[in-house]
Short mmCIF file of C-alpha atoms and ligand atoms in Angstrom, two decimals:
data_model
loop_
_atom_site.label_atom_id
_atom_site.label_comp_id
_atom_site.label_asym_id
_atom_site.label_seq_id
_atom_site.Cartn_x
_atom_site.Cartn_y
_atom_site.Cartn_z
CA UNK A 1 97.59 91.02 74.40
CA UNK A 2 98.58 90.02 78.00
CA UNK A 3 96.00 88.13 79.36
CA UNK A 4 95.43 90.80 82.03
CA UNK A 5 94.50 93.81 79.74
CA UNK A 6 91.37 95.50 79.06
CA UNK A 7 91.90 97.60 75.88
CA UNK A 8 88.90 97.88 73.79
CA UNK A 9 86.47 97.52 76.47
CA UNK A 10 84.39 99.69 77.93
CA UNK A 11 83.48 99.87 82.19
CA UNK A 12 80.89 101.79 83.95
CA UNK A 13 81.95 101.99 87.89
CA UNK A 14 79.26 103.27 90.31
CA UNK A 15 79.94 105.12 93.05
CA UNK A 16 83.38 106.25 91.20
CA UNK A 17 83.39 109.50 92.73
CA UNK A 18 85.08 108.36 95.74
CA UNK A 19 86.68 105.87 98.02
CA UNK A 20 86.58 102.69 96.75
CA UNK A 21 85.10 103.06 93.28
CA UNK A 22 87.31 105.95 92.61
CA UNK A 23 90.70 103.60 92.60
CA UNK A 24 88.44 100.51 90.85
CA UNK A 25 87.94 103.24 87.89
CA UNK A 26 91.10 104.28 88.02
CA UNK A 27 92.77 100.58 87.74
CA UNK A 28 90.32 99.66 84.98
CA UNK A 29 91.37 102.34 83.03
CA UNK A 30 95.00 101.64 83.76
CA UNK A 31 94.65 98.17 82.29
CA UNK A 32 93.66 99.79 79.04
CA UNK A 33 89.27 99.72 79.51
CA UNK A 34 87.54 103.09 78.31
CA UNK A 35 85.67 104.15 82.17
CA UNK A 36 82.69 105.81 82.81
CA UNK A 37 82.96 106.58 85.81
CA UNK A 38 79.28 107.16 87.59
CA UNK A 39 78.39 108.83 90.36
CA UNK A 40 75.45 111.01 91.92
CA UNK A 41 78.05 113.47 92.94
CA UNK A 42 80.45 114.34 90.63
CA UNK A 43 83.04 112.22 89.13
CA UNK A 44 85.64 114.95 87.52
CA UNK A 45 88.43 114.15 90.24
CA UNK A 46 88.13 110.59 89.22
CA UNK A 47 88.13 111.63 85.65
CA UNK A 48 91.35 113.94 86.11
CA UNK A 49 93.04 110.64 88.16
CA UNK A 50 92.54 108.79 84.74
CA UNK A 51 93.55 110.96 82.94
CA UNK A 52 96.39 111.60 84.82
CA UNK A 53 97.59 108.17 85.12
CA UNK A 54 97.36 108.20 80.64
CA UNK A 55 94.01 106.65 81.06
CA UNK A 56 90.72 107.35 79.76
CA UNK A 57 87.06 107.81 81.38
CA UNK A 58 84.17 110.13 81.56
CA UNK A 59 82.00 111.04 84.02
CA UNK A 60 78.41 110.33 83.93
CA UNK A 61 75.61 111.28 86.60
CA UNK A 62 74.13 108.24 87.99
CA UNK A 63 71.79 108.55 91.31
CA UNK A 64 70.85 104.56 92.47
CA UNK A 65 68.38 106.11 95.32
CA UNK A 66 65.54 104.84 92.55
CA UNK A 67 67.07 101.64 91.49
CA UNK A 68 64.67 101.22 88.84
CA UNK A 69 64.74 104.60 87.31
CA UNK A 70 68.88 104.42 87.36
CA UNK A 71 68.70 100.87 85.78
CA UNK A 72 66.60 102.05 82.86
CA UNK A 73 69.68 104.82 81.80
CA UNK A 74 71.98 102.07 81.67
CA UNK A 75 71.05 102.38 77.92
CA UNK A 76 72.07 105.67 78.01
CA UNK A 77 75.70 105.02 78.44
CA UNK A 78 76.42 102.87 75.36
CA UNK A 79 78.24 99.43 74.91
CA UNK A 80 79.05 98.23 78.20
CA UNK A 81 81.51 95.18 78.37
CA UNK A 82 82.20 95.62 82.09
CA UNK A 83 79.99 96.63 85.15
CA UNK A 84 81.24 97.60 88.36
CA UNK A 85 78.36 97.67 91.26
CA UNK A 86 80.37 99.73 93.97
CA UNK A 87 77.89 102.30 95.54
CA UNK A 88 76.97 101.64 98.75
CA UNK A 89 75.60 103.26 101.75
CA UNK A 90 75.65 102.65 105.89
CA UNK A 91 73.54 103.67 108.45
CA UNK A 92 74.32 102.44 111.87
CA UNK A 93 71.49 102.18 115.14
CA UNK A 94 70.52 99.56 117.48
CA UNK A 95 68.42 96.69 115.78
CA UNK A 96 65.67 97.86 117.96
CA UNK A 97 65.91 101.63 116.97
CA UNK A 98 66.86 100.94 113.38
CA UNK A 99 64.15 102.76 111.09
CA UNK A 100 62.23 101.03 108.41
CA UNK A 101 63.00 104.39 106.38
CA UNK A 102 67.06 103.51 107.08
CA UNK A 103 66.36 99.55 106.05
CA UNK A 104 65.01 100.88 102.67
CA UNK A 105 67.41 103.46 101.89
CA UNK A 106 70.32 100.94 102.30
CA UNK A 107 68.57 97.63 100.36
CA UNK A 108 67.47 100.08 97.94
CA UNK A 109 71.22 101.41 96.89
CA UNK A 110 73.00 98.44 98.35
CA UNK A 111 70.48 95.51 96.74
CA UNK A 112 68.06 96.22 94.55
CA UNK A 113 70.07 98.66 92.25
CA UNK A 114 72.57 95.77 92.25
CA UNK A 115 70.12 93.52 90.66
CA UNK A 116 68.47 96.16 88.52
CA UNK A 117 71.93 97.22 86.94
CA UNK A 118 73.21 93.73 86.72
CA UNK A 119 69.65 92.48 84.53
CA UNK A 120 69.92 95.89 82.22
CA UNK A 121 73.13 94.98 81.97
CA UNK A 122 72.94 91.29 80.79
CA UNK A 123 69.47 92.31 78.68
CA UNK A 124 71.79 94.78 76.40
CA UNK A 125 74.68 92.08 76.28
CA UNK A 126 72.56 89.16 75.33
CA UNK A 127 71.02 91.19 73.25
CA UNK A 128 74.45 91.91 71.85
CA UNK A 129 74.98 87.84 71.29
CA UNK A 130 78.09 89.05 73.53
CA UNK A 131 79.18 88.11 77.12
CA UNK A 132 80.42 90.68 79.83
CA UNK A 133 81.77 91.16 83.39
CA UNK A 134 80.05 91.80 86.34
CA UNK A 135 81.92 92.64 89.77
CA UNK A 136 79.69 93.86 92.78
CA UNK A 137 81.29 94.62 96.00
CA UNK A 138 80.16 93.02 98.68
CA UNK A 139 81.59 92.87 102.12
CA UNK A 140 82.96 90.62 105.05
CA UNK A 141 79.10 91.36 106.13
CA UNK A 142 78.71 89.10 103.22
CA UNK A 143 79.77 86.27 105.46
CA UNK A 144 79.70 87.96 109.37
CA UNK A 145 76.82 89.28 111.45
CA UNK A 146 78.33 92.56 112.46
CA UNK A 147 76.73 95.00 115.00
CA UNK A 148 74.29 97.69 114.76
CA UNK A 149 73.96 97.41 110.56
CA UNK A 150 71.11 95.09 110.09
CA UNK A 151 70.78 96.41 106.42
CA UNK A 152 74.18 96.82 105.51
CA UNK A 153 74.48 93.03 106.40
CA UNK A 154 71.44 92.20 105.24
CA UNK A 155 72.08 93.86 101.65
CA UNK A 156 75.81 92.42 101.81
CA UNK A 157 74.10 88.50 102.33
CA UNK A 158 72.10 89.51 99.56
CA UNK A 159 74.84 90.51 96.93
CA UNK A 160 76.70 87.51 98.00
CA UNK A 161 73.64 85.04 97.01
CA UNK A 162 73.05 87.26 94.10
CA UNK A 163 76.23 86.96 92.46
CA UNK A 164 76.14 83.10 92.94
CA UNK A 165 72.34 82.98 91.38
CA UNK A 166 73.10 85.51 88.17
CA UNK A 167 76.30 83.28 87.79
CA UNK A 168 74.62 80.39 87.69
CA UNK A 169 72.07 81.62 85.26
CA UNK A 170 74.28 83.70 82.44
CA UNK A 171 77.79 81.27 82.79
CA UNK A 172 76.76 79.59 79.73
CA UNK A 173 76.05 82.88 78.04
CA UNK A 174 79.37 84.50 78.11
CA UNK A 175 78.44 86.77 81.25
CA UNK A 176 81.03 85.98 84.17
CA UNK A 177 79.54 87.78 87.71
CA UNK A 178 81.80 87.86 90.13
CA UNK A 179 82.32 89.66 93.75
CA UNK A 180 84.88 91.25 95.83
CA UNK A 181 84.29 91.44 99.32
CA UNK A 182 86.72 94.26 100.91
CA UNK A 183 88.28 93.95 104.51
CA UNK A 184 88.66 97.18 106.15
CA UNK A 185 89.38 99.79 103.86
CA UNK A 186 90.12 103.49 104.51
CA UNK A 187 87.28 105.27 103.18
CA UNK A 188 84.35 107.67 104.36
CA UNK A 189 82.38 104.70 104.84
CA UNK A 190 84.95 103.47 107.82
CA UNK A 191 85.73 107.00 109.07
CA UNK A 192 83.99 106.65 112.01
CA UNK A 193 85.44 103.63 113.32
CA UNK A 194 88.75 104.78 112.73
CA UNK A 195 87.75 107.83 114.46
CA UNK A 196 86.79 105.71 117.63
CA UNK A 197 90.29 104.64 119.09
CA UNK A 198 88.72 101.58 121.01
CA UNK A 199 87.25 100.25 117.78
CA UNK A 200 90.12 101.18 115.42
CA UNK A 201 92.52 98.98 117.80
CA UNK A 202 90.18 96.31 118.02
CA UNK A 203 89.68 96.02 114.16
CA UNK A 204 93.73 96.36 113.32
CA UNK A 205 94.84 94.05 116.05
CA UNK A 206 92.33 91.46 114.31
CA UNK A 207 93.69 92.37 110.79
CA UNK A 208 96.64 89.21 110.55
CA UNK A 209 98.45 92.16 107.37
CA UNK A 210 98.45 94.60 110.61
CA UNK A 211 97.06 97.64 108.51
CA UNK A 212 93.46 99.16 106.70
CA UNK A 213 93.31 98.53 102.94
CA UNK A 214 93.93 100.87 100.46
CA UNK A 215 91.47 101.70 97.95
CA UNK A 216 94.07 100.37 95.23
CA UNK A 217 94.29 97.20 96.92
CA UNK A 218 90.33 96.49 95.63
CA UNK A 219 91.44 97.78 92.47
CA UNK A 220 93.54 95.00 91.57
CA UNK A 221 91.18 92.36 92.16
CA UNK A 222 88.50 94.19 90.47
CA UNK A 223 90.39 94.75 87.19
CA UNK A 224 91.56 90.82 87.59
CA UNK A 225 88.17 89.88 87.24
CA UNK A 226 87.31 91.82 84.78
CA UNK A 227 90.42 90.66 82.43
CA UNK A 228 90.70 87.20 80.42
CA UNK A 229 92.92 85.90 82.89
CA UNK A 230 89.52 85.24 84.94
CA UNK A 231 87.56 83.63 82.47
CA UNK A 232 86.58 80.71 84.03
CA UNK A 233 86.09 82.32 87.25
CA UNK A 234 82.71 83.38 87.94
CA UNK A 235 80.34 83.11 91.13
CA UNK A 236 83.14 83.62 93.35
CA UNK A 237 82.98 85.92 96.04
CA UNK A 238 86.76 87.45 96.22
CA UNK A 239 88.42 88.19 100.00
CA UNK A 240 90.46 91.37 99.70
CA UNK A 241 91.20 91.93 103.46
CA UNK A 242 94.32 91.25 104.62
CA UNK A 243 93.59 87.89 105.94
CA UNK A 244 90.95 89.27 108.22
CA UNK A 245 88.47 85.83 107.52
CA UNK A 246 91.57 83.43 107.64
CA UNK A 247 91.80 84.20 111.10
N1 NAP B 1 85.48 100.88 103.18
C1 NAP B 1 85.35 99.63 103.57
O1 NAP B 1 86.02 99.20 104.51
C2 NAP B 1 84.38 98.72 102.90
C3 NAP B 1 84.36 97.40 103.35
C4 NAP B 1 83.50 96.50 102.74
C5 NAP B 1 82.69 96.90 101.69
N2 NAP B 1 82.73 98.20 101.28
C6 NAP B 1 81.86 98.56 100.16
O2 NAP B 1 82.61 99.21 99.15
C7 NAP B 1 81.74 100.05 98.41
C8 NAP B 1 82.37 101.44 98.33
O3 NAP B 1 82.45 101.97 99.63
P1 NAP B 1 83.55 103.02 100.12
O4 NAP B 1 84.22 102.43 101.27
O5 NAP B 1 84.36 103.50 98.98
O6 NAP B 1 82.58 104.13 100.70
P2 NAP B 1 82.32 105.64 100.34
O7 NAP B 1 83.64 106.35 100.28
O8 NAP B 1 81.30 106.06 101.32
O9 NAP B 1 81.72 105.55 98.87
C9 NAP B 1 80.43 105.08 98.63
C10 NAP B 1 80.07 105.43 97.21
O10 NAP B 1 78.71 105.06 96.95
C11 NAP B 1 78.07 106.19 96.42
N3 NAP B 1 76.63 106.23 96.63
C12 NAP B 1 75.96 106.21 97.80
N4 NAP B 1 74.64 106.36 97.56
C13 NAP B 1 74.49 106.49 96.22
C14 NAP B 1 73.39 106.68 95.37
N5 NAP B 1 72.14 106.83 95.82
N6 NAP B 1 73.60 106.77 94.02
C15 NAP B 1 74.84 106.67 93.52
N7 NAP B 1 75.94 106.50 94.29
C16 NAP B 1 75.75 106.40 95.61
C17 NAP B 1 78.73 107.36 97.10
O11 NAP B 1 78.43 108.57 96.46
P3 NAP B 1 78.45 109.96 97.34
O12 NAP B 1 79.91 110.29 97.58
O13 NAP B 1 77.77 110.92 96.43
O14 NAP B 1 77.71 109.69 98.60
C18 NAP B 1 80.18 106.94 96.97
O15 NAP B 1 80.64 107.17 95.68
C19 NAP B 1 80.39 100.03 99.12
O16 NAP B 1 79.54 99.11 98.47
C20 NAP B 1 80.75 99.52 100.51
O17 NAP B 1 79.68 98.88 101.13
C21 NAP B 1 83.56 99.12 101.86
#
């Protein structure tokens, strides 16, 4: 089998309703891998994509607002050989306005339901006596300050660290974590800076591949790390931005 396929396994992709996590679930299943695509809203357009492209998936309801109560239905869902931790919220003020309600709802989604999925996840594969894939997106707020987002960045540090630290710990146990931190992609979660002309200019005139990302472009990073070919990768955090951080 090419060393890039994923037949026989099976991925659950959160936040696949959508965006981002909609084309990661729809590349997975591409390269062969049985999705379920999860989401707190509903995932049937994702499912129909799959489909659609000869794939297959299923849509599962998966709300991360309660990290711990959406960790504990991970058992729910079956074998899992792949995890994709893709949700993720934004919520923009001043640092001085910014509301500690706002600072939880964004670590709680964008942190702690990363590392409550990822340890369900590695307690039912070691449990297994088999190894797995972890991806979590992260973000160039992984690595830059940013303005106005002291969460988001704050989170996106976090699942940086995180993915180093679980890397370390489960290498040796078959479980390869990984991240992929997107540039600017066109999605709802960018809408309103490409809404603001000033901003939008500013970001593509920085952006050396001179457009926004496409969902798909994630994709194929995702489903690299999630294939054989990347089996001695793990605890790297992947660029996917058009050069944005060579510059
Ligand atoms: N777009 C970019 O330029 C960019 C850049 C760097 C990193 N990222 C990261 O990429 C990931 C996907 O973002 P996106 O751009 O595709 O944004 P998006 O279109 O806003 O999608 C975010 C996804 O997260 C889901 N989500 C939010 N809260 C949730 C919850 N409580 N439970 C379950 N799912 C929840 C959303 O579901 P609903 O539709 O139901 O809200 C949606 O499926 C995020 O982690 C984001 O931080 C994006």
């Amino acid at each position: 089998m090419s060393a890039f396929r994923l037949d026989g396994k099976r991925a659950l992709v959160t936040g696949a309703n959508t965006g981002i996590g909609q084309a990661i679930a729809v590349g997975l299943a591409e390269a062969g891998a049985h999705v379920l695509a999860a989401g707190r809203s509903s995932c049937a357009e994702t499912v129909a994509r799959i489909q659609g492209a000869g794939g297959s998936g299923e849509a599962v309801t998966l709300d991360l607002a309660d990290p711990g109560a959406a960790a504990a239905r991970l058992a729910e869902f079956g074998v899992l050989d792949i995890l994709v931790n893709n949700a993720g919220i934004i919520r923009r003020a001043d640092s001085v306005d910014y509301t500690e309600a706002d600072w939880d709802a964004v670590m709680d989604v964008n942190l702690k339901a990363v590392f409550l999925m990822c340890q369900a996840f590695a307690r039912a594969a070691l449990a297994r006596g088999q190894g797995g894939r972890i991806v979590n997106i992260a973000s160039l707020l992984s690595f830059q300050g940013g303005i106005r987002v002291p969460a988001y960045t704050a989170s996106k540090h976090g699942v940086a660290g995180l993915t180093k630290l679980l890397a370390n710990e489960w290498a040796a146990k078959g479980i390869n974590v990984n991240a992929v931190a997107p540039g600017y992609i066109a999605t709802n979660n960018t809408e309103a800076l490409r809404a603001d002309p000033l901003r939008s200019a500013e970001i593509l005139g920085r952006i050396p591949a001179g457009r926004w990302g496409d969902p798909a472009d994630i994709a194929g990073a995702v489903t690299f790390l999630c294939a054989p070919a990347a089996n001695y990768v793990t605890g790297a955090v992947l660029n996917v931005d058009g050069g944005w951080l060579a510059r």
